Coordinates of C-alpha atoms in Angstrom, one line a residue:
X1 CA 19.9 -38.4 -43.1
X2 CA 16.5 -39.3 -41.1
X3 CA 18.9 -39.5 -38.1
X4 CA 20.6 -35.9 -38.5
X5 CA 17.5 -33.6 -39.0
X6 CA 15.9 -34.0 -35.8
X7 CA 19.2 -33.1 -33.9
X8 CA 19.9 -30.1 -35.9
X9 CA 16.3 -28.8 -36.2
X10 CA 16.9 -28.3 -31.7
X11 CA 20.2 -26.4 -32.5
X12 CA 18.1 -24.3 -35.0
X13 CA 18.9 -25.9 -38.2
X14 CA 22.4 -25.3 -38.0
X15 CA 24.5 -25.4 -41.1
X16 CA 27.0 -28.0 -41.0
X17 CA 27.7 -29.7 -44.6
X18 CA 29.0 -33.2 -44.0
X19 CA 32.1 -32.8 -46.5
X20 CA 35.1 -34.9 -46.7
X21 CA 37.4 -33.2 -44.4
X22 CA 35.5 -32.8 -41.7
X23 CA 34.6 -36.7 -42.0
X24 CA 38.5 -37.5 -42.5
X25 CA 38.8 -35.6 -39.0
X26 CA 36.4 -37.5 -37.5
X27 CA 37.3 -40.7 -38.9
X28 CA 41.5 -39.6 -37.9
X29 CA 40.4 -39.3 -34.3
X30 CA 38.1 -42.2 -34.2
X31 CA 41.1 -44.4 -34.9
X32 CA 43.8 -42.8 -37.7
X33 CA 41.6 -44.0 -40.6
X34 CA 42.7 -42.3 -43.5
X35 CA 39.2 -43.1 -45.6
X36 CA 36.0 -42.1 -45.3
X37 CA 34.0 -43.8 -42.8
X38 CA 31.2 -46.0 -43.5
X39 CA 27.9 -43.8 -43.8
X40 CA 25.9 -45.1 -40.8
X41 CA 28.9 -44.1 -38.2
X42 CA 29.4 -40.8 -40.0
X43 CA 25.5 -40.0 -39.1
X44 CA 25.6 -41.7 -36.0
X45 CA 28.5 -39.4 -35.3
X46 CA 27.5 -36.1 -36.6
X47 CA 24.3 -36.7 -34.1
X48 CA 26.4 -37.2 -31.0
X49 CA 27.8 -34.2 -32.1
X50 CA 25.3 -32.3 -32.5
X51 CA 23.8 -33.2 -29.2
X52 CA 26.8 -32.5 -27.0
X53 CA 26.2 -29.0 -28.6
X54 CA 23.1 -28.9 -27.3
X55 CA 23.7 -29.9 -23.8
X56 CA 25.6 -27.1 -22.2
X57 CA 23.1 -24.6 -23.8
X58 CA 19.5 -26.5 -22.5
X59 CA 21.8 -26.9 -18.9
X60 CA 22.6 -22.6 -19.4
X61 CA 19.0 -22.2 -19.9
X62 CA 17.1 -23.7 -17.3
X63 CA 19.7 -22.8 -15.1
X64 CA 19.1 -19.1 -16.9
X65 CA 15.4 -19.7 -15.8
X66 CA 15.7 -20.9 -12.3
X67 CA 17.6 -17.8 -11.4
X68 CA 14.7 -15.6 -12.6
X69 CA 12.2 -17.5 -10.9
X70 CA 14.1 -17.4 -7.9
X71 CA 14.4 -13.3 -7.8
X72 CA 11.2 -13.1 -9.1
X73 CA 9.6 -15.1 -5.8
X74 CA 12.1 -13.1 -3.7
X75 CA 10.8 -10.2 -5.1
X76 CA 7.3 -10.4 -4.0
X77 CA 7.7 -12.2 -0.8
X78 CA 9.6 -8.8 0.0
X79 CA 6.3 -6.6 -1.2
X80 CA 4.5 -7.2 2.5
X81 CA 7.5 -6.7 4.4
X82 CA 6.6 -3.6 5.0
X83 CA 3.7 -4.6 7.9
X84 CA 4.4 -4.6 11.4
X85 CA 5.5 -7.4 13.4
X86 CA 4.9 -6.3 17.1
X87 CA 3.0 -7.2 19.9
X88 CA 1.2 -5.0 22.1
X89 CA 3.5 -6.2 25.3
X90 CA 6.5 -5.2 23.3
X91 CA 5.3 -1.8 22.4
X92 CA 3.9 -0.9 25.8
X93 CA 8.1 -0.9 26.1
X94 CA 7.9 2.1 24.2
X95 CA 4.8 3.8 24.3
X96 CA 1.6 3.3 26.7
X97 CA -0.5 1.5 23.6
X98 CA -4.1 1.3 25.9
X99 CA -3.8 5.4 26.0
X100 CA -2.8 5.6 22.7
X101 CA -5.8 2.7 21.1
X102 CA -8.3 5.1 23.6
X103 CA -7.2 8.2 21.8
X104 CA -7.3 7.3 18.3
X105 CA -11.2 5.5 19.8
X106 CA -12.3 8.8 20.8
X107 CA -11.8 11.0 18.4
X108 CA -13.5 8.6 15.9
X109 CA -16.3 8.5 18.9
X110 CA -16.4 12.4 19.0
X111 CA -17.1 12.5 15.2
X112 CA -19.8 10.0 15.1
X113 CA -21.2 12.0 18.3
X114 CA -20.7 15.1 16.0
X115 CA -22.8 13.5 13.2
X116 CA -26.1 12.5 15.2
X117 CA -26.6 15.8 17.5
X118 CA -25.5 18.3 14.3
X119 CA -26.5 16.7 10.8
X120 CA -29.6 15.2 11.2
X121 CA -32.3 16.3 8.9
X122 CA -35.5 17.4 11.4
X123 CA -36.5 20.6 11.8
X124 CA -37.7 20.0 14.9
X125 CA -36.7 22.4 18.3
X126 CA -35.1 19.1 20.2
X127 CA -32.6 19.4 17.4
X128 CA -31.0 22.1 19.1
X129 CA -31.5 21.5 22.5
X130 CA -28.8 19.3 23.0
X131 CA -26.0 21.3 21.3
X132 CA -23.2 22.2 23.2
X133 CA -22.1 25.1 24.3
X134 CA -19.0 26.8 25.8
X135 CA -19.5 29.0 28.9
X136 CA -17.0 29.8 30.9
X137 CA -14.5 26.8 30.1
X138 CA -16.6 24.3 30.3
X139 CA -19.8 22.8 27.7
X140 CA -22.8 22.4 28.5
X141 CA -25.9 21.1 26.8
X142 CA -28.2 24.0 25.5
X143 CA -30.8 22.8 27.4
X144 CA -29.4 23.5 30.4
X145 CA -28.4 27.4 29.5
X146 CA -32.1 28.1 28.2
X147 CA -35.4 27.2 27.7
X148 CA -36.3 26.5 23.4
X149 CA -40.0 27.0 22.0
X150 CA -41.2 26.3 19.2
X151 CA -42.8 29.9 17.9
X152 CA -44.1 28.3 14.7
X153 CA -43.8 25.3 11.8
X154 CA -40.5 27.2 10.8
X155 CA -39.4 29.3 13.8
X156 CA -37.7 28.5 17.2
X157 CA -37.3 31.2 20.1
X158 CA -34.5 30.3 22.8
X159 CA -34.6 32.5 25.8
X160 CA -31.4 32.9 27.9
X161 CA -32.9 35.2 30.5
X162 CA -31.2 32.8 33.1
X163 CA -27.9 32.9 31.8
X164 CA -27.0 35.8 29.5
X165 CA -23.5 35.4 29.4
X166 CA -24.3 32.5 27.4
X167 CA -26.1 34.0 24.4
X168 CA -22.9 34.2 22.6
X169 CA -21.7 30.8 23.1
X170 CA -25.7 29.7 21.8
X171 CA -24.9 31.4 19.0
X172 CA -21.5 30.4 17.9
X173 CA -22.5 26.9 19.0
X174 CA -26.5 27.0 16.1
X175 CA -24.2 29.0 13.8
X176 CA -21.2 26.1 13.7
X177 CA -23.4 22.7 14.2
X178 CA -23.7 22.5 10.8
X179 CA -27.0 23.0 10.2
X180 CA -27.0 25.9 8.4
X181 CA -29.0 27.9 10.7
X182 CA -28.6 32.2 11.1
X183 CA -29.4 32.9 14.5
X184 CA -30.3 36.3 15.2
X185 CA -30.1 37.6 18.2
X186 CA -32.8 39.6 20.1
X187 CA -31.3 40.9 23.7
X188 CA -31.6 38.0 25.4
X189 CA -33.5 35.5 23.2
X190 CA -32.3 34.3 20.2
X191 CA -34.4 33.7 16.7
X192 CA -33.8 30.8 15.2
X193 CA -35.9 30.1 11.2
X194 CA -35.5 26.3 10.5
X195 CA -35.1 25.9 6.4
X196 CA -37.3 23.5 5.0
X197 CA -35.4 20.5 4.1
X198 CA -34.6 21.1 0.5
X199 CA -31.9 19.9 -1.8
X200 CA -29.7 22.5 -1.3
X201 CA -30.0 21.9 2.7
X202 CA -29.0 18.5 2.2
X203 CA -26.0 19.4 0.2
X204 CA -25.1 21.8 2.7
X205 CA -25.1 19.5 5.4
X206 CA -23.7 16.9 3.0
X207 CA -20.9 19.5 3.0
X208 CA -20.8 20.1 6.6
X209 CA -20.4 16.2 7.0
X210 CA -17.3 16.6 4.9
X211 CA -15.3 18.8 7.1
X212 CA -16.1 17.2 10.5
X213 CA -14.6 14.1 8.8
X214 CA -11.5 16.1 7.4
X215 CA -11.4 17.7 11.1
X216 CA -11.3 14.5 12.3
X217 CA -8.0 13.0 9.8
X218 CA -6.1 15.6 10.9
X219 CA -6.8 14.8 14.9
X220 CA -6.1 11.4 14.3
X221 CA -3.0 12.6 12.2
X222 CA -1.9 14.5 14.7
X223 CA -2.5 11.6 17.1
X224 CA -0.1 9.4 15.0
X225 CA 2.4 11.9 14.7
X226 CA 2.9 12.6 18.9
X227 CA 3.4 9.1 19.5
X228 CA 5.7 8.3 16.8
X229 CA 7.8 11.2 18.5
X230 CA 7.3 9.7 21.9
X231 CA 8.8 6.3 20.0
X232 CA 11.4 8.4 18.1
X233 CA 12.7 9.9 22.0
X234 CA 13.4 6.0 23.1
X235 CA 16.1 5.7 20.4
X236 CA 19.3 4.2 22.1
X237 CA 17.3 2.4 25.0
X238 CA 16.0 -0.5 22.9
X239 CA 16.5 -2.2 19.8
X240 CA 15.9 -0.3 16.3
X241 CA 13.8 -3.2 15.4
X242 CA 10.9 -2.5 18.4
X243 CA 10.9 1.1 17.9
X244 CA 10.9 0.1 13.7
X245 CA 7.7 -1.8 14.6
X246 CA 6.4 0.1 17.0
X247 CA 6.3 3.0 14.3
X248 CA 5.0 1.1 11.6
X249 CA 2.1 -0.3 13.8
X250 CA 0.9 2.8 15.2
X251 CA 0.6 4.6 11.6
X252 CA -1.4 1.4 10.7
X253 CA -3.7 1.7 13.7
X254 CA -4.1 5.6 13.0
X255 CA -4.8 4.5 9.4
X256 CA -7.4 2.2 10.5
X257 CA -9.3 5.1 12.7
X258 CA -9.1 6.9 9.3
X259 CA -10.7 4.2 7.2
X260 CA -13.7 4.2 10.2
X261 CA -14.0 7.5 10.0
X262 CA -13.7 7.4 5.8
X263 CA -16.6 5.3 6.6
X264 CA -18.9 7.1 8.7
X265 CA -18.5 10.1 6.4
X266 CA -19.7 8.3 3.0
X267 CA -22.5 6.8 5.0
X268 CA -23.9 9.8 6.4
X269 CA -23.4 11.4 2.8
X270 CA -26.0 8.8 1.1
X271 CA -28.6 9.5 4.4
X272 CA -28.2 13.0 3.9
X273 CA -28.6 12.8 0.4
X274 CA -30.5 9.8 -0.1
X275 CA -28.1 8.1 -2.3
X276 CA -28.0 4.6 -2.5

């Protein structure tokens, strides 16, 4: 019975009961013997038995298995298909990608541009003398529109004598620079009081940081989204593949401008608020 246990125990410890008949069949289709075999060949038997059992369900198993593995690797070598596979000289096909890298470039420029001349923490006059301002269409540093003193620690006179058409552009331009200044003005000058730099100041322009970067997503959203049209118009001159791509890779590139931007926004945050 040593032989038979080991075979059996792999099928699970099936039940079969070595009785008579099923040893007179054997034994009938070994040869027509009509007694009972001798006792090794009936185990010897019962284990070749047992093992052709076993065969076709280890070969339905692995094969079981292999199939799994196989859609399982398929399955994740599909998750980064999603990427684009495009070269610039192909896209310029579709869409003029030197203009289009310069755009996305300069709107991330404009913010970081934004974020040294408006949220810096001095209090002194020279941090208002290069805002810009709109007169007339065009911008111009303030500086250039009127002449800023210093009146004391905390206050800062500008005097637009020379160009008074351009008191309400100074105005507008102190009053959203995100400084949170309150201009008043006086005829032609305009009084400036410079908070102390406090907590709540920081915050503010913490705050202020936060929507010049949101400004800035949208631009670069909007960006994305007039080139993917320009793309979208080419439909039926080249393959569905290029203008696929071309898609794909300008959303990554605006994405990319994002995460710069995403960047420059959480760093001026922790200099603004001296977070580490």
């Amino acid at each position: 019975m040593a032989l038979v246990r080991p075979a059996l125990a792999v099928r699970g410890r099936l039940a079969l009961s070595p009785s008579w008949s099923v040893f007179r069949a054997i034994g009938q289709g070994r040869g027509g013997c009509h007694g009972p075999p001798p006792p090794t060949q009936r185990m010897a038997t019962l284990a070749s038995r047992a093992a052709s059992l076993l065969r076709p369900h280890a070969a339905a198993t692995l094969s079981l298995t292999r199939s799994y593995a196989k859609a399982k690797d398929k399955k994740g070598k599909g998750k980064g298909s999603s990427k684009a596979s495009v070269t610039d000289e192909e896209m310029d096909e579709v869409v003029r990608v030197e203009r289009m890298k310069q755009d996305f470039a300069q709107l991330v420029d404009d913010l970081k541009e934004d974020y040294i001349k408006n949220l810096s923490l001095r209090t002194a006059a020279g941090s208002l003398e290069t805002l810009p301002v709109q007169l007339e269409g065009d911008e111009y540093p303030l500086n250039e529109l009127a002449q800023v003193a210093r009146k004391s620690s905390q206050v800062v006179v500008i005097s637009a004598a020379a160009f008074p058409q351009a008191v309400p552009g100074i105005v507008a331009a102190i009053r959203g620079a995100g400084m949170n200044l309150n201009p008043q003005q006086e005829g032609t000058s305009i009084i400036v009081a410079l908070p102390k730099v406090t907590r709540e100041h920081r915050e503010s322009l913490a705050k202020g940081a936060k929507m010049m970067y949101n400004k800035c997503k949208e631009q670069l959203r909007e960006t994305q989204n007039q080139y993917i049209r320009k793309v979208k118009n080419r439909e039926g001159k080249h393959s569905d593949d290029l203008l696929h791509n071309a898609q794909l890779r300008i959303r990554e590139m605006a994405e990319e401008h994002m995460q710069e931007a995403e960047g420059m926004m959480v760093a001026k945050h922790k200099e603004l608020l001296k977070t580490s």
